[in-house]
PDB file of C-alpha atoms in Angstrom:
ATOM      1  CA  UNK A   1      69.927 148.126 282.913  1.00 50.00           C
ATOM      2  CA  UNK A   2      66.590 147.614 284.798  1.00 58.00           C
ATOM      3  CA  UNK A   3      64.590 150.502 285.600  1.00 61.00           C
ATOM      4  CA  UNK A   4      64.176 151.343 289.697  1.00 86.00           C
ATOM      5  CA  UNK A   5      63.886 154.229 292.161  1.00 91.00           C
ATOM      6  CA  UNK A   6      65.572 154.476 295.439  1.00 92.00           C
ATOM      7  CA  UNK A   7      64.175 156.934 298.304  1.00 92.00           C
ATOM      8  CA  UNK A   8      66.596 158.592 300.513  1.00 92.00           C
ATOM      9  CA  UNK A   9      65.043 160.798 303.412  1.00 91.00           C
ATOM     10  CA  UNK A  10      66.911 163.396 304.905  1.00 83.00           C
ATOM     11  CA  UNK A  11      65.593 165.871 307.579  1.00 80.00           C
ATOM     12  CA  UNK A  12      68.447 168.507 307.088  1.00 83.00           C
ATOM     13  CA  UNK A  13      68.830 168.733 303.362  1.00 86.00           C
ATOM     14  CA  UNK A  14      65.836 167.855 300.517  1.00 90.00           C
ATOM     15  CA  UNK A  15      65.592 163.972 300.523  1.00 94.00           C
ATOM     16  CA  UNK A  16      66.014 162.274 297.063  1.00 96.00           C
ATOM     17  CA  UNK A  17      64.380 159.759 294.778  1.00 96.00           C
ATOM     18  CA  UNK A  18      67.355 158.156 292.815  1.00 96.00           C
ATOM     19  CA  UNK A  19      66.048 157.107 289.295  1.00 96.00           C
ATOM     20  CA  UNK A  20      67.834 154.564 287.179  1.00 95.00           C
ATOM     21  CA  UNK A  21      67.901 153.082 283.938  1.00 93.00           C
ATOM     22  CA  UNK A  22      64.957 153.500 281.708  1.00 92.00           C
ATOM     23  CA  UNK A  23      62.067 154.374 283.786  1.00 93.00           C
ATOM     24  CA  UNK A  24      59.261 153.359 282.238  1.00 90.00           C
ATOM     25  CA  UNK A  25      55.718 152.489 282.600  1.00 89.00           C
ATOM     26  CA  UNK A  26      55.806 149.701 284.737  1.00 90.00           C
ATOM     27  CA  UNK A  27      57.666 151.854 287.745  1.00 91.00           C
ATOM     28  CA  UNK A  28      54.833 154.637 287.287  1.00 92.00           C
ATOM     29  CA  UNK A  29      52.727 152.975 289.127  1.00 93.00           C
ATOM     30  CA  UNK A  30      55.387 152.599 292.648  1.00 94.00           C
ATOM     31  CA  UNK A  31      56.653 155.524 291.616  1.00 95.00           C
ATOM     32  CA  UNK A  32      53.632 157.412 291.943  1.00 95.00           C
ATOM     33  CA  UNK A  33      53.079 156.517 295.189  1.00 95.00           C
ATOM     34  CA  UNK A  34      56.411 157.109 296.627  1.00 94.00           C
ATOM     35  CA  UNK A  35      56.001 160.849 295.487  1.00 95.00           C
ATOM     36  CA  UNK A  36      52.446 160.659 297.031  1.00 95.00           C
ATOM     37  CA  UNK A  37      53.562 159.836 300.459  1.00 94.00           C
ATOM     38  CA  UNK A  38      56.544 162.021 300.326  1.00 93.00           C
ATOM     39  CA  UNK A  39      53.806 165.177 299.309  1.00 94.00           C
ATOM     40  CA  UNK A  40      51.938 163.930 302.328  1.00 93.00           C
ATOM     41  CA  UNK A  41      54.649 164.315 304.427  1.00 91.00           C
ATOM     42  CA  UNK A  42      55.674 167.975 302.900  1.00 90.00           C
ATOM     43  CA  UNK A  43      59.476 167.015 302.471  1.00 91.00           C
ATOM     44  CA  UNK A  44      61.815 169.247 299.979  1.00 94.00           C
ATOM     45  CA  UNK A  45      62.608 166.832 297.451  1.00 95.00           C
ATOM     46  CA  UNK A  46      64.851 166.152 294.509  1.00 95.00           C
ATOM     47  CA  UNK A  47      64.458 163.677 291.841  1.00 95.00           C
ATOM     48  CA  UNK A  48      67.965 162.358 291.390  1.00 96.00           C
ATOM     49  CA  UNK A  49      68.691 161.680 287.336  1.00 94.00           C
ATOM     50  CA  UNK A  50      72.410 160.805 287.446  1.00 95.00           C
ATOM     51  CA  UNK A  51      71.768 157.485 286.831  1.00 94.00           C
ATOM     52  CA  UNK A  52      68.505 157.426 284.883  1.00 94.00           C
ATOM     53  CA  UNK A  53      68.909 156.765 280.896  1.00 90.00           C
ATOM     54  CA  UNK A  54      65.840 157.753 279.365  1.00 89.00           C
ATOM     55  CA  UNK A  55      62.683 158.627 281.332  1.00 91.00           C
ATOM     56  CA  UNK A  56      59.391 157.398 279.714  1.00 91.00           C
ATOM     57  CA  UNK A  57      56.332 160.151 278.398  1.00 90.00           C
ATOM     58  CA  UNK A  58      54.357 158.632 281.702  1.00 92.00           C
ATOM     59  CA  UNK A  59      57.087 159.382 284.117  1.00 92.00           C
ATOM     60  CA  UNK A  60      57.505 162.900 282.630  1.00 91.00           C
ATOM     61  CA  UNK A  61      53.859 163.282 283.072  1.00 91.00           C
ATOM     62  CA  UNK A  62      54.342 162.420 286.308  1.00 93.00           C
ATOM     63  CA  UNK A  63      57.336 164.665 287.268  1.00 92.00           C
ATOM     64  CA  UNK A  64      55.591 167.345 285.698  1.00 89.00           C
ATOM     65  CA  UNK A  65      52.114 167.003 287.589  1.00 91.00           C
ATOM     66  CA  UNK A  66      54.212 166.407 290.909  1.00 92.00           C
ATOM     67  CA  UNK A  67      56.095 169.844 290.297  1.00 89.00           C
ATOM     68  CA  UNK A  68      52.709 171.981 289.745  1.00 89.00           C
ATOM     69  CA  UNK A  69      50.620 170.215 292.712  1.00 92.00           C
ATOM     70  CA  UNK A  70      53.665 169.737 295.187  1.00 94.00           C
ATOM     71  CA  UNK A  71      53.343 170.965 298.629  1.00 93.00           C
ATOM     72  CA  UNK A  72      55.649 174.892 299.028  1.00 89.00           C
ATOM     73  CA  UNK A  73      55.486 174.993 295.368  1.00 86.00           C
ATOM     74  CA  UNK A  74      58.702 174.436 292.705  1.00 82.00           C
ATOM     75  CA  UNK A  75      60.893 175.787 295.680  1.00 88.00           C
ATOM     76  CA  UNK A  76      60.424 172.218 297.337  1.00 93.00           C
ATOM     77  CA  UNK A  77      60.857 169.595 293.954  1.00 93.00           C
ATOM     78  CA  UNK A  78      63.521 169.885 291.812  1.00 91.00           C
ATOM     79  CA  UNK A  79      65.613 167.642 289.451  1.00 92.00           C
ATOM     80  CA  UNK A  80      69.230 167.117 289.961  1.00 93.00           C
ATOM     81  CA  UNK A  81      72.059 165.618 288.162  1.00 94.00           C
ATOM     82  CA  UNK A  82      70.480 165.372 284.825  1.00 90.00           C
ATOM     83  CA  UNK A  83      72.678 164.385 282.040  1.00 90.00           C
ATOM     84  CA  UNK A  84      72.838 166.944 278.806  1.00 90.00           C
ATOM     85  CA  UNK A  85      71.057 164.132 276.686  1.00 89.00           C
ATOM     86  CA  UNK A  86      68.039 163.618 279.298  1.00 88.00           C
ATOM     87  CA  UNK A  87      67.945 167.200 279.697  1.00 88.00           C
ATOM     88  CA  UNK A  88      67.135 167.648 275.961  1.00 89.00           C
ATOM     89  CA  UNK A  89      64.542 164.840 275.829  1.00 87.00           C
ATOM     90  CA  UNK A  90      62.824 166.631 279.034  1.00 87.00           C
ATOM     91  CA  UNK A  91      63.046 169.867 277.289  1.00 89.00           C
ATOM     92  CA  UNK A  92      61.111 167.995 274.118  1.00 88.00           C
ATOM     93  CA  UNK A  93      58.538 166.644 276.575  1.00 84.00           C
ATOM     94  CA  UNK A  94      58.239 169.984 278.223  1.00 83.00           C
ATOM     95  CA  UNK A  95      58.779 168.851 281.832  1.00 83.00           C
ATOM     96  CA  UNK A  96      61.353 171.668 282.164  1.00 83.00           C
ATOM     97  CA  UNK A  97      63.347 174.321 279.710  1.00 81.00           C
ATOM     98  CA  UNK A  98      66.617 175.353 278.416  1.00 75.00           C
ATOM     99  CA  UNK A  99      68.114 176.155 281.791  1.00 75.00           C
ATOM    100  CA  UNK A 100      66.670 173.015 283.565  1.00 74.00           C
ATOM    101  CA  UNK A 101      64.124 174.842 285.193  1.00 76.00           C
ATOM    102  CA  UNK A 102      61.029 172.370 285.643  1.00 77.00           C
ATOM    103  CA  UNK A 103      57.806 173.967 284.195  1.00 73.00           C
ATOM    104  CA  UNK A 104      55.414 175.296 286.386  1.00 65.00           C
TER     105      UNK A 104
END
């Protein structure tokens, strides 16, 4: 399975970025500036895992920096849907803990 993202804006509810597959480096990069221009913008947003298989040290790098810097604070970026095996590797790469909470 390729690795992608897929942005979904919604003004009522927090809009989404889908992840899928392995994200890995080479979708940092896009990534990065999807999550940039949805900061800008000051939209509540979850990161959608249900589909993502494994998320790369970069891209938990990046989740985690997003979460600390984003605009209204941990209130406004969250991650959804995460599997119990994703969950444990993000626990191990200390993007979030036990109870899925991201780290602030």
């Amino acid at each position: 399975m390729s690795a992608s993202f897929t942005i979904r804006r919604n003004r009522k509810r927090p809009s989404r970025v889908l992840l899928k597959g392995d994200v890995c480096v080479p979708v940092v990069e896009d990534l990065q500036e999807a999550l940039q221009t949805l900061a800008n913008e000051e939209v509540k947003l979850s990161i959608d895992c249900q589909h993502a298989t494994h998320l790369d040290g970069a891209v938990c790098q990046l989740l985690l920096v997003a979460n600390q810097s984003w605009p209204g604070g941990s209130d406004c970026f969250d991650l959804i849907n995460v599997s119990p095996e994703l969950q444990e590797h993000l626990e191990r790469s200390g993007v979030c803990d036990a109870t899925g909470a991201l780290t602030s």
